[in-house]
Tab-separated table of C-alpha atoms and ligand atoms in Angstrom:
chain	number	residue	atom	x	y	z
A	1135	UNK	CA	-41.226	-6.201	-85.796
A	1136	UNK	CA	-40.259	-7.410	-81.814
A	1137	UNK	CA	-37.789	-9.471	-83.099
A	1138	UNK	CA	-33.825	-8.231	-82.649
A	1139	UNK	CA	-31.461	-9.316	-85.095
A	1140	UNK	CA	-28.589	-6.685	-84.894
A	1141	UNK	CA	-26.266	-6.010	-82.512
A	1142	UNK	CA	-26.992	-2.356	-80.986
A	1143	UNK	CA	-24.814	-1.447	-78.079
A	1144	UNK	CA	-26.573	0.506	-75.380
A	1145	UNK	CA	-24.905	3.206	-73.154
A	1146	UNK	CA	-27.179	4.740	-70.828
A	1147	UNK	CA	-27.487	8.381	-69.773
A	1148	UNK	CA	-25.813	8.749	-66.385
A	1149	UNK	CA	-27.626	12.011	-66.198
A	1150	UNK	CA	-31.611	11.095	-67.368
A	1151	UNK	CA	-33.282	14.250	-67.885
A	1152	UNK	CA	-37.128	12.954	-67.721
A	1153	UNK	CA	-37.898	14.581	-64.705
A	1154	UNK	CA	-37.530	17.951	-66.714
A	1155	UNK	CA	-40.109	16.935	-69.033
A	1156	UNK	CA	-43.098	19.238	-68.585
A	1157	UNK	CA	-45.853	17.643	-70.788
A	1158	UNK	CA	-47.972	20.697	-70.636
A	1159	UNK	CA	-45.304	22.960	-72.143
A	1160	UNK	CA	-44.162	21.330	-75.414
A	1161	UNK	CA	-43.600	22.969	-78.457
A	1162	UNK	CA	-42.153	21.498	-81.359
A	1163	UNK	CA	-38.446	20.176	-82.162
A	1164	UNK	CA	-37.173	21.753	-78.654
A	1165	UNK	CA	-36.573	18.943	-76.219
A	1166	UNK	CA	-34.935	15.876	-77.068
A	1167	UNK	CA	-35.107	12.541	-75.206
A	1168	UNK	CA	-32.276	11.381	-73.127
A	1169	UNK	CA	-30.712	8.944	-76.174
A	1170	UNK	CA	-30.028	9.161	-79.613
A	1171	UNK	CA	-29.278	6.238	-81.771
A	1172	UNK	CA	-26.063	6.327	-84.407
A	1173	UNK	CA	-24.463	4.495	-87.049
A	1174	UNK	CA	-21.056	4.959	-88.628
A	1175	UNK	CA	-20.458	3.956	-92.508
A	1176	UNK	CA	-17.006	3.190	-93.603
A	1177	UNK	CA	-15.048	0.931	-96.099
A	1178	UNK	CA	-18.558	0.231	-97.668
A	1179	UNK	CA	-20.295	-1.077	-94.705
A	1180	UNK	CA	-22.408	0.016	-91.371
A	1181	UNK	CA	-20.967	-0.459	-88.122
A	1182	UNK	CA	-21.161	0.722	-84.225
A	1183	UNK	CA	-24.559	0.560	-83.893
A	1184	UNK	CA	-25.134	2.512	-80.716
A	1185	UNK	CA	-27.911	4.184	-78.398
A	1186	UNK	CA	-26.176	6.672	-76.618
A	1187	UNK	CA	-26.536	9.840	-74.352
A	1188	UNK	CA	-27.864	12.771	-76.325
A	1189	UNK	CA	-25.577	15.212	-77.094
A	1190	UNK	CA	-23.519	17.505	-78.993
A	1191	UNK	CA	-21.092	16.037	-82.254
A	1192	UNK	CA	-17.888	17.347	-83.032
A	1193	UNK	CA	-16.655	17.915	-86.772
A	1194	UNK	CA	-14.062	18.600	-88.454
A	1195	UNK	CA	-13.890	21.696	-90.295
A	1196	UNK	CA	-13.427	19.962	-93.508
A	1197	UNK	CA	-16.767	17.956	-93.075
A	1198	UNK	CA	-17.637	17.485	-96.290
A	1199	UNK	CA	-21.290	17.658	-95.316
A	1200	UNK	CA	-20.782	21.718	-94.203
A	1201	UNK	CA	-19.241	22.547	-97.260
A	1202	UNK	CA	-20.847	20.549	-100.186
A	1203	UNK	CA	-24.759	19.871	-98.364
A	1204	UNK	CA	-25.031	15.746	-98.187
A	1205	UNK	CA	-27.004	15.640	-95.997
A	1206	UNK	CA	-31.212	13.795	-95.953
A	1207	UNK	CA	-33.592	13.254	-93.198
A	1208	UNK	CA	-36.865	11.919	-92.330
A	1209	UNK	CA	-39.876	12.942	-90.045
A	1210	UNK	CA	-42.619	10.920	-88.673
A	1211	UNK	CA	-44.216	10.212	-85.519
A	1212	UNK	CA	-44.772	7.956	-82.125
A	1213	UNK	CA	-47.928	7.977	-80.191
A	1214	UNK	CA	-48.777	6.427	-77.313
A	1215	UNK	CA	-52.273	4.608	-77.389
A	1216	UNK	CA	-54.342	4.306	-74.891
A	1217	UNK	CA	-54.052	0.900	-73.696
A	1218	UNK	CA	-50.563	1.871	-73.135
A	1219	UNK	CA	-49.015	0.060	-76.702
A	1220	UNK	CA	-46.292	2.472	-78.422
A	1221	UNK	CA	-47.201	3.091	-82.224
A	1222	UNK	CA	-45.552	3.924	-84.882
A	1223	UNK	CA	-47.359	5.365	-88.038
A	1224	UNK	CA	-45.694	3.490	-91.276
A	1225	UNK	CA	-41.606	3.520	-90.297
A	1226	UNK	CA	-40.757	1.424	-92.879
A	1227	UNK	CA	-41.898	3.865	-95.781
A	1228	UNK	CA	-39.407	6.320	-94.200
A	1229	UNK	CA	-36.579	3.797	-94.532
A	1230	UNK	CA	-37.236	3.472	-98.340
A	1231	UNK	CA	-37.668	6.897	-98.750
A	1232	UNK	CA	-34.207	7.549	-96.853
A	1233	UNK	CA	-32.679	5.740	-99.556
A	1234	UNK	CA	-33.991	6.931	-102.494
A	1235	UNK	CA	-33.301	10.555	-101.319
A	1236	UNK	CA	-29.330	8.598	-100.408
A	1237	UNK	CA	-29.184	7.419	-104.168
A	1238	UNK	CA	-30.122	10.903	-105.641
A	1239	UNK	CA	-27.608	12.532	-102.839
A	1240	UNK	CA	-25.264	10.084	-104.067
A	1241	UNK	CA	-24.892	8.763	-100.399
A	1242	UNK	CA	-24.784	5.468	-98.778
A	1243	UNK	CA	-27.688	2.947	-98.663
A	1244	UNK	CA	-28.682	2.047	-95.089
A	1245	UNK	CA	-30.451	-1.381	-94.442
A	1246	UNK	CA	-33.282	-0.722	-93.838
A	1247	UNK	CA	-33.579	-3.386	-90.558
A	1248	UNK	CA	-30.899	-0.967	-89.018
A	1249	UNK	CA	-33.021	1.780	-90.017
A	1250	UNK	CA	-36.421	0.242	-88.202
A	1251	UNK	CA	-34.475	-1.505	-85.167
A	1252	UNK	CA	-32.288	2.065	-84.095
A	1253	UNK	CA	-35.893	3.146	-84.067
A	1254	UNK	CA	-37.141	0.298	-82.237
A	1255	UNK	CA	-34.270	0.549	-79.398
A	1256	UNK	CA	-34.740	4.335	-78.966
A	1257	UNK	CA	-38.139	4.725	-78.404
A	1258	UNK	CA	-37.778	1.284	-75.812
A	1259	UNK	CA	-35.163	2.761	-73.759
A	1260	UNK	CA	-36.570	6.482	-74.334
A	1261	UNK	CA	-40.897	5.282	-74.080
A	1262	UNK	CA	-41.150	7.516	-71.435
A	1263	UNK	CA	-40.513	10.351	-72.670
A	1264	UNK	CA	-43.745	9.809	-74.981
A	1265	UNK	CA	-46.417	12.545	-74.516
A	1266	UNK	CA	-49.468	11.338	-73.357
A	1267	UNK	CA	-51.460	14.743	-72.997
A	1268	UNK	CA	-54.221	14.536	-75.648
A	1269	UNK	CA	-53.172	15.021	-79.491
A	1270	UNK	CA	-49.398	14.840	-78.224
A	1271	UNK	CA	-46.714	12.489	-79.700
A	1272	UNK	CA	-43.352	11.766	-80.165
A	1273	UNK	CA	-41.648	13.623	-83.225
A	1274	UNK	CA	-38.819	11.390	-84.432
A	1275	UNK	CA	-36.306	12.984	-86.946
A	1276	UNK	CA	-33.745	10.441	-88.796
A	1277	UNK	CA	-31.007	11.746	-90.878
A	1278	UNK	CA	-28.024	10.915	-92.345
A	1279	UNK	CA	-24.569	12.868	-93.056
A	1280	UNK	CA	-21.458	12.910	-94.774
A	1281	UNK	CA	-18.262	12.541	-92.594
A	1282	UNK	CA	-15.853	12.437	-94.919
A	1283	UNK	CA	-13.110	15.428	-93.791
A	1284	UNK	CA	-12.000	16.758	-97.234
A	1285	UNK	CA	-12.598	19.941	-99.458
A	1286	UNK	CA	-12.343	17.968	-102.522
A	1287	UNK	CA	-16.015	18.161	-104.914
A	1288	UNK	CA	-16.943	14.020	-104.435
A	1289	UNK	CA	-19.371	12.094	-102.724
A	1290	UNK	CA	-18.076	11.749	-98.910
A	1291	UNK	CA	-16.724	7.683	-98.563
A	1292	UNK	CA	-18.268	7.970	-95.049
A	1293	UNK	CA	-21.464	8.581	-93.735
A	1294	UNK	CA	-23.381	8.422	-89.926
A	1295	UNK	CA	-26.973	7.792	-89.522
A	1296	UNK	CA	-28.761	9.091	-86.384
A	1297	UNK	CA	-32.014	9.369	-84.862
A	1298	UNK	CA	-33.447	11.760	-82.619
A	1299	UNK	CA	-36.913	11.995	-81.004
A	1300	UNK	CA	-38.771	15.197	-79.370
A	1301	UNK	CA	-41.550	15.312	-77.151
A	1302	UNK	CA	-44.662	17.398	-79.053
A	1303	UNK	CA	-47.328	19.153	-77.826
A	1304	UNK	CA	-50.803	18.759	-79.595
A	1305	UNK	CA	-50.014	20.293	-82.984
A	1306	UNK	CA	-53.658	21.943	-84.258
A	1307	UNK	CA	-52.635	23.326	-87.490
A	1308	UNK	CA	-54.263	26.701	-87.522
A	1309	UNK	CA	-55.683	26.868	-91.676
A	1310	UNK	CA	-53.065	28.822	-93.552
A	1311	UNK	CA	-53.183	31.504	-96.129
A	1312	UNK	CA	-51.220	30.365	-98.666
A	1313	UNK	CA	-49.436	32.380	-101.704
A	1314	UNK	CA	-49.009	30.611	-105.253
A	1315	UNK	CA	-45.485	31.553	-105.510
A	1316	UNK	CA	-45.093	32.377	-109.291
A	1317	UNK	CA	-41.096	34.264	-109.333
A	1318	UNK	CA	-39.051	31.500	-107.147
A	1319	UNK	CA	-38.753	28.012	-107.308
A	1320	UNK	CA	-38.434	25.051	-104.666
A	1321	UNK	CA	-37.489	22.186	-107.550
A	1322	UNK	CA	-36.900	22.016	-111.421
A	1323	UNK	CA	-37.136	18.530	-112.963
A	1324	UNK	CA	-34.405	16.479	-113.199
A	1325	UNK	CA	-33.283	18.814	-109.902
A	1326	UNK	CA	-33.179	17.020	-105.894
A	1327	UNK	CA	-37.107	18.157	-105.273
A	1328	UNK	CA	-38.173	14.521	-104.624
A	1329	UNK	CA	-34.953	13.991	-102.391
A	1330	UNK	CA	-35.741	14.486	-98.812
A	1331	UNK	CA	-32.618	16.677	-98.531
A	1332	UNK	CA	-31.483	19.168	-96.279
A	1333	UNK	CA	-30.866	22.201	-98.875
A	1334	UNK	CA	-33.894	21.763	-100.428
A	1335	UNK	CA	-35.055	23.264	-97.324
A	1336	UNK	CA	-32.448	26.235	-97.168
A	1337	UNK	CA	-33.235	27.041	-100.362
A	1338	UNK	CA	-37.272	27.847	-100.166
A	1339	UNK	CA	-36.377	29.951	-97.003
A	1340	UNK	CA	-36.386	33.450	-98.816
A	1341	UNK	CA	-38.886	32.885	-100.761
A	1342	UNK	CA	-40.767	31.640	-97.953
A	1343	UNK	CA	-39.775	34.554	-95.485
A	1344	UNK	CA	-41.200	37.604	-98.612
A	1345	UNK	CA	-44.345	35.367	-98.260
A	1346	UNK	CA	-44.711	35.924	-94.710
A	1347	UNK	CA	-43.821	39.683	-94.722
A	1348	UNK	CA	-46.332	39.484	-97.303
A	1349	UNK	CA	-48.793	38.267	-94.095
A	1350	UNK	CA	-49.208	34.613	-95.628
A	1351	UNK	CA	-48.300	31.642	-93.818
A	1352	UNK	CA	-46.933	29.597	-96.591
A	1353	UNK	CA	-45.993	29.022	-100.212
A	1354	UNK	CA	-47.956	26.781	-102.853
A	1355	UNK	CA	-44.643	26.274	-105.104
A	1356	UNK	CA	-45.851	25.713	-109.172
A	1357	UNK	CA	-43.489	24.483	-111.725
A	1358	UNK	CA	-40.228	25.949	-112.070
A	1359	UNK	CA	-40.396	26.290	-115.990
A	1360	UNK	CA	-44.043	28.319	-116.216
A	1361	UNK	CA	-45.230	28.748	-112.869
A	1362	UNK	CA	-48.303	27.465	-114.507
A	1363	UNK	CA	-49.138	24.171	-112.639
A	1364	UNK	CA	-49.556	23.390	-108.788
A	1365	UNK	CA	-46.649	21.284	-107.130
A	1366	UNK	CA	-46.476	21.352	-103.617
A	1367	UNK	CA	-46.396	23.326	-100.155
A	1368	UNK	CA	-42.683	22.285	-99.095
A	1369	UNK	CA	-43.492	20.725	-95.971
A	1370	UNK	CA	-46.745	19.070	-97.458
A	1371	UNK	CA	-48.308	18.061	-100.560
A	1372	UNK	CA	-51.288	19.700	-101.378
A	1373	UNK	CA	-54.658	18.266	-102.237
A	1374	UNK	CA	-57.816	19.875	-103.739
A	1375	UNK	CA	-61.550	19.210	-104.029
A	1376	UNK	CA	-62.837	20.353	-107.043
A	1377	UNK	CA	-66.966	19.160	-107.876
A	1378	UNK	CA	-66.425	15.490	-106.098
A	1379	UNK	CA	-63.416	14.725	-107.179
A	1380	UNK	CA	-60.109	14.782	-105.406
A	1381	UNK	CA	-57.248	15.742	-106.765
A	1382	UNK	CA	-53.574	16.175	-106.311
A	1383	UNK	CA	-50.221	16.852	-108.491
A	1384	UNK	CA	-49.031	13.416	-109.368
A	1385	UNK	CA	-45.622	12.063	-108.327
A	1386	UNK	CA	-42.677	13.922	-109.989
A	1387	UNK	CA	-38.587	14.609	-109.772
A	1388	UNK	CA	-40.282	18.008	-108.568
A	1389	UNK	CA	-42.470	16.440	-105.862
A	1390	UNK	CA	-41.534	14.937	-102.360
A	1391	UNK	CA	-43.737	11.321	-102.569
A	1392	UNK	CA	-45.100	12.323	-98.750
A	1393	UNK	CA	-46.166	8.860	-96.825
A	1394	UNK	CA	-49.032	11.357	-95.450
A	1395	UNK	CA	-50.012	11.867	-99.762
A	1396	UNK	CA	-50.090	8.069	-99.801
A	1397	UNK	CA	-51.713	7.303	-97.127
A	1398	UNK	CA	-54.602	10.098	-97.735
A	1399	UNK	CA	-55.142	8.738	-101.075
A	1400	UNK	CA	-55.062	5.311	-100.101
A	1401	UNK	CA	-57.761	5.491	-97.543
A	1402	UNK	CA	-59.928	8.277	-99.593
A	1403	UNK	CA	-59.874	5.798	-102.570
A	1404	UNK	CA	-61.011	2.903	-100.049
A	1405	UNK	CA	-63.673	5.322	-99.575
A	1406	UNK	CA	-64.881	5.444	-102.938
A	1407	UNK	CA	-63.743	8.715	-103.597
A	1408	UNK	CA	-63.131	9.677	-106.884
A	1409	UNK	CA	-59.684	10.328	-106.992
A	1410	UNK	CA	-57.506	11.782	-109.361
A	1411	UNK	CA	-53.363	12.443	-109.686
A	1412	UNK	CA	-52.609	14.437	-112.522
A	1413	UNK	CA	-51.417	17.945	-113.118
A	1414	UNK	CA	-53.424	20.521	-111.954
A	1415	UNK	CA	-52.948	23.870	-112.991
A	1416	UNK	CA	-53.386	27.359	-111.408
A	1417	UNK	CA	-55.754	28.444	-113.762
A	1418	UNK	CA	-57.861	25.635	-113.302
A	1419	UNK	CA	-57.865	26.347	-109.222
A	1420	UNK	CA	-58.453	30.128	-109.053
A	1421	UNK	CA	-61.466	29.341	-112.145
A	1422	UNK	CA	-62.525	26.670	-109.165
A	1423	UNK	CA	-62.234	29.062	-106.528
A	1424	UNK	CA	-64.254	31.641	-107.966
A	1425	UNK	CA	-67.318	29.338	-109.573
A	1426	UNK	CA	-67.226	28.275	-106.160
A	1427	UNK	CA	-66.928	24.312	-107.130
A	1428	UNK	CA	-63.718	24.306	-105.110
A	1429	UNK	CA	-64.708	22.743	-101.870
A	1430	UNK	CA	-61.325	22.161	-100.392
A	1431	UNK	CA	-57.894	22.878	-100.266
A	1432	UNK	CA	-55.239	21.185	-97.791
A	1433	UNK	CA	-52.094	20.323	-97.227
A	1434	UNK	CA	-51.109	16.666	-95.937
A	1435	UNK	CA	-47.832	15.986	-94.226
A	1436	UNK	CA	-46.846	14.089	-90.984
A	1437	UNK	CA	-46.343	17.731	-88.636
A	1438	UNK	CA	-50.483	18.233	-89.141
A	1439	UNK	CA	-51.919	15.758	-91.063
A	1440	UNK	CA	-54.200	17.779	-92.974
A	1441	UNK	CA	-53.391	21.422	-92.472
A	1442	UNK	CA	-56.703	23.483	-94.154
A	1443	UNK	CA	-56.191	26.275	-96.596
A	1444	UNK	CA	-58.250	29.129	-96.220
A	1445	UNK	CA	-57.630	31.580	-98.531
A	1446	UNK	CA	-55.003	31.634	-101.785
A	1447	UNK	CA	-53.238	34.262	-102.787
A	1448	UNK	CA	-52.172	35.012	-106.067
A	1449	UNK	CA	-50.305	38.143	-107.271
A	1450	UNK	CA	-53.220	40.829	-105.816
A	1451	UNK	CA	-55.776	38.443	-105.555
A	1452	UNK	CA	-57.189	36.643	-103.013
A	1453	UNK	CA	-59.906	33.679	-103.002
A	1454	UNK	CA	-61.233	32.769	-99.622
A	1455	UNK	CA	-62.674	29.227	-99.814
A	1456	UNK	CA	-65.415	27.648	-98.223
A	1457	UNK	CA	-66.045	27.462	-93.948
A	1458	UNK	CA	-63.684	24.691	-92.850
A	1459	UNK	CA	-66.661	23.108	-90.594
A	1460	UNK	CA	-67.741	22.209	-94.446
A	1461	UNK	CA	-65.313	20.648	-95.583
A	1462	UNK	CA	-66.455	16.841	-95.115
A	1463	UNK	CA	-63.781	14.753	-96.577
A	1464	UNK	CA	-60.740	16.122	-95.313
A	1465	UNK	CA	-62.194	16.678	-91.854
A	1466	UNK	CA	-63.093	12.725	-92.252
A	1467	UNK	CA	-59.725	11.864	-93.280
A	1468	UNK	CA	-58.413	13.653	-90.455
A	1469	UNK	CA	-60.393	12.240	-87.995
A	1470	UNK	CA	-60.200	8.959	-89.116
A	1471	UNK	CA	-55.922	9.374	-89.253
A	1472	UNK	CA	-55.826	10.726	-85.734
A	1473	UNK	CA	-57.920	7.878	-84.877
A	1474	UNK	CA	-55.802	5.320	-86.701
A	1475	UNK	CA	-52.516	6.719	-84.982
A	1476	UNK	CA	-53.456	7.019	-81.982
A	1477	UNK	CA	-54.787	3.454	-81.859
A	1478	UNK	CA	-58.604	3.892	-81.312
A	1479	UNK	CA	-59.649	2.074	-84.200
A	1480	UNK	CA	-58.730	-1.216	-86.273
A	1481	UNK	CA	-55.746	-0.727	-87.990
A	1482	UNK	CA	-57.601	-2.134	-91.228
A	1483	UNK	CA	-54.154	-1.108	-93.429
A	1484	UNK	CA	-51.393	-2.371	-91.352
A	1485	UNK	CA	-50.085	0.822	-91.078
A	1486	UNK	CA	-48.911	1.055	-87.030
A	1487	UNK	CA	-45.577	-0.654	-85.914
A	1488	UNK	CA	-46.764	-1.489	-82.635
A	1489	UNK	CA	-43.473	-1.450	-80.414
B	2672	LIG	C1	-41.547	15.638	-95.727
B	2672	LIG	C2	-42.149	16.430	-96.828
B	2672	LIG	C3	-43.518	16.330	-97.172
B	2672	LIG	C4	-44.504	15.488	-96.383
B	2672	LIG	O1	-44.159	14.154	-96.309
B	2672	LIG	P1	-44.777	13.210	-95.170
B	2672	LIG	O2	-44.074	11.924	-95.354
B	2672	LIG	O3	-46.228	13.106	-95.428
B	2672	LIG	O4	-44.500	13.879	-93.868
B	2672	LIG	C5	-43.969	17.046	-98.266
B	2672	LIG	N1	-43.142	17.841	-98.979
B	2672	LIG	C6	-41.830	17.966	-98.678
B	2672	LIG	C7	-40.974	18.820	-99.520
B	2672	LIG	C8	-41.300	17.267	-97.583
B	2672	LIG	O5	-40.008	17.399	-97.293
C-alpha cells in the first residue's frame, strides 16, 4: 500500500492553518485539514490528479449535480496509533462501495488505486492534523459529483472526485431512543437505498426531524411496502440480540451493505457467535422486548461503532431494554474495534492500511 504508481501533483497551502487546530475543541465535520485531494473525469477517463489547498468550488448554475442529485460519498476513519503509525480502518471496501453506489447513480467508475492513493497523499501531507487526544481520529469524507453544466434529464459526461478529512473529537455515542418509523420510508426495493447517495440522505430528514420533536434521537426505518420488517437506522445498520443469537436484516436494494455490518459480523462469527442475517420483523422485536429475551439492540456504523439502543418506540409504546453495562457482546465488539483501530492489538484480519 506504500507503493506510488500515479502521478498526483501536489500544491501546497501557502497559508497552513495547523496552528489553529485546537485538539481539545473538536466536534464533528467542522474543521478541515489544510488539503483536499481532486480528480476531474472527462472524455471517459480520470485526469489532474491533484492535492491542493482547501477551499471553496465554483459551479455553474447549470451543474447538473444541483439540479438532478448525482452525487455519492463515503465516510470512514484515520487514527493515529500509538507508536506513531497512521491507520486506516478497511479503505479499500469504501472504494468498491463508491462504485457500486456510481453504477446505480449511473456515474463514472473511479479506479480504485486513485481512490486509495488520493487517500494515501492527503493524509501524508495533512498527518498532522491527526487527533491524538484519546478516542479522537481523523474523519475522512470522499465523494464524487456530476459537473456536467446542462439542464437536460441525462447522466452528467463529467464527474470530479474529492476527498476531504476533519479532525474529530472522541465521539461517545450517547445510547439512543429510537422510533420504528411505520408512515415514511428511507428506501423501496428496486429504489437507490443501497447507493451511498447524497438524496437518500435529504430525503429521511423530515421524517427524521417529527422523530426528534417526538423526543427520540433516531429512526429504525422498516420496509417501505408493510412497515412490517426491520431495515436499518440511516446512518447505521442495526443489529439485535435475541436468546444467543445475533441477528441483523440481511443485505438488500433497501439496505446500505455498511463495512462497520461486515466487519461486526465477521469478527462476532470468529467468535463463535451464532449469527444470523435474515429478515427480522417488528413483531418479532417488540414480542422480544417484552419476554425480555432481547438482550441487545445497536446500531453499527463508522461515526460510533456500535451506538446502544435504549429504548424503542413504537406508535405509543415504549420498551426500555436491558442496562447497557449488560450487554456483553456488543460492549466486546466495541472494545475489541476500538482496539483494532487504534492499533493496540494484532490486526488478526488485515483490516488497517497502515500509511
Ligand atoms: C454509511 C451508512 C451506514 C454505515 O456504513 P459504514 O460503512 O459502517 O459506516 C449505514 N446506513 C447508511 C444508510 C449509510 O449511509
Amino acid at each position: 500500500m506504500t507503493v506510488k504508481t500515479l502521478d498526483i501533483l501536489v500544491q501546497r497551502s501557502t497559508n497552513p492553518r495547523i496552528e489553529t487546530l485546537d485538539q481539545n475543541n473538536l466536534q464533528f465535520g467542522k474543521v478541515f485539514s489544510d488539503h483536499m485531494f481532486v480528480a476531474d473525469y472527462k472524455d471517459g477517463q480520470w485526469d489532474n490528479l491533484k492535492i491542493m489547498p482547501y477551499g471553496s468550488l465554483e459551479f455553474d448554475p447549470a451543474n447538473s449535480m444541483m439540479h438532478y442529485g448525482q452525487s455519492i460519498f463515503e465516510g470512514l476513519k484515520a487514527f493515529r496509533a500509538e507508536d506513531g503509525r497512521v491507520l486506516v480502518f478497511r479503505p479499500d471496501m469504501n472504494a468498491k462501495r463508491l462504485n457500486t453506489s456510481a453504477e446505480r447513480m449511473c456515474m463514472a467508475q473511479l479506479p480504485e488505486e486513485i481512490f486509495l492513493e488520493g487517500l494515501q497523499a492527503l493524509l501524508e501531507i495533512d498527518k498532522d492534523w491527526i487527533p491524538t487526544t484519546p478516542g479522537s481520529s481523523m474523519y475522512i469524507r470522499p465523494f464524487m459529483f456530476a459537473t456536467d453544466n446542462f439542464l437536460g434529464v441525462r447522466p452528467s459526461e463529467t464527474y470530479r472526485f474529492m476527498i476531504i478529512a476533519s479532525p474529530s473529537g472522541s465521539y461517545y455515542s450517547k445510547p439512543v431512543n429510537v422510533k420504528i418509523e411505520t408512515t415514511y420510508s428511507r428506501a423501496a426495493m428496486g429504489g437507490t437505498g443501497s447507493a451511498k447517495a447524497a438524496g437518500n440522505y435529504a430525503a429521511a430528514l423530515y421524517p427524521a426531524k417529527l422523530a426528534q420533536e417526538e423526543g427520540f434521537d433516531q429512526l429504525i426505518w422498516t420496509d417501505a411496502k408493510e412497515h412490517k420488517y426491520i431495515e436499518e437506522a440511516g446512518t447505521m445498520n442495526v443489529m439485535f440480540v435475541i436468546g444467543d443469537q445475533l441477528i441483523t436484516s440481511p443485505l438488500t436494494s433497501t439496505i446500505l451493505p455498511g463495512v462497520t455490518r461486515d466487519s461486526v459480523l465477521t469478527l462476532a462469527k470468529s467468535w463463535g457467535v451464532d449469527v444470523v442475517e435474515r429478515a427480522i420483523s417488528v413483531d418479532e422485536v417488540i414480542e422480544a422486548a417484552t419476554k425480555g429475551t432481547l438482550k441487545e439492540a445497536f446500531g453499527v456504523g463508522t461515526a460510533a461503532t456500535i451506538a446502544h439502543i435504549n429504548s424503542i418506540g413504537l406508535e405509543d409504546d415504549k420498551y426500555v431494554l436491558p442496562a447497557i453495562e449488560s450487554r456483553e457482546l456488543s460492549n466486546r465488539i466495541y472494545n475489541y474495534m476500538e482496539d483494532l483501530k487504534r492499533g493496540r492489538i494484532e490486526d488478526s484480519f488485515g483490516w488497517n492500511m497502515s500509511i
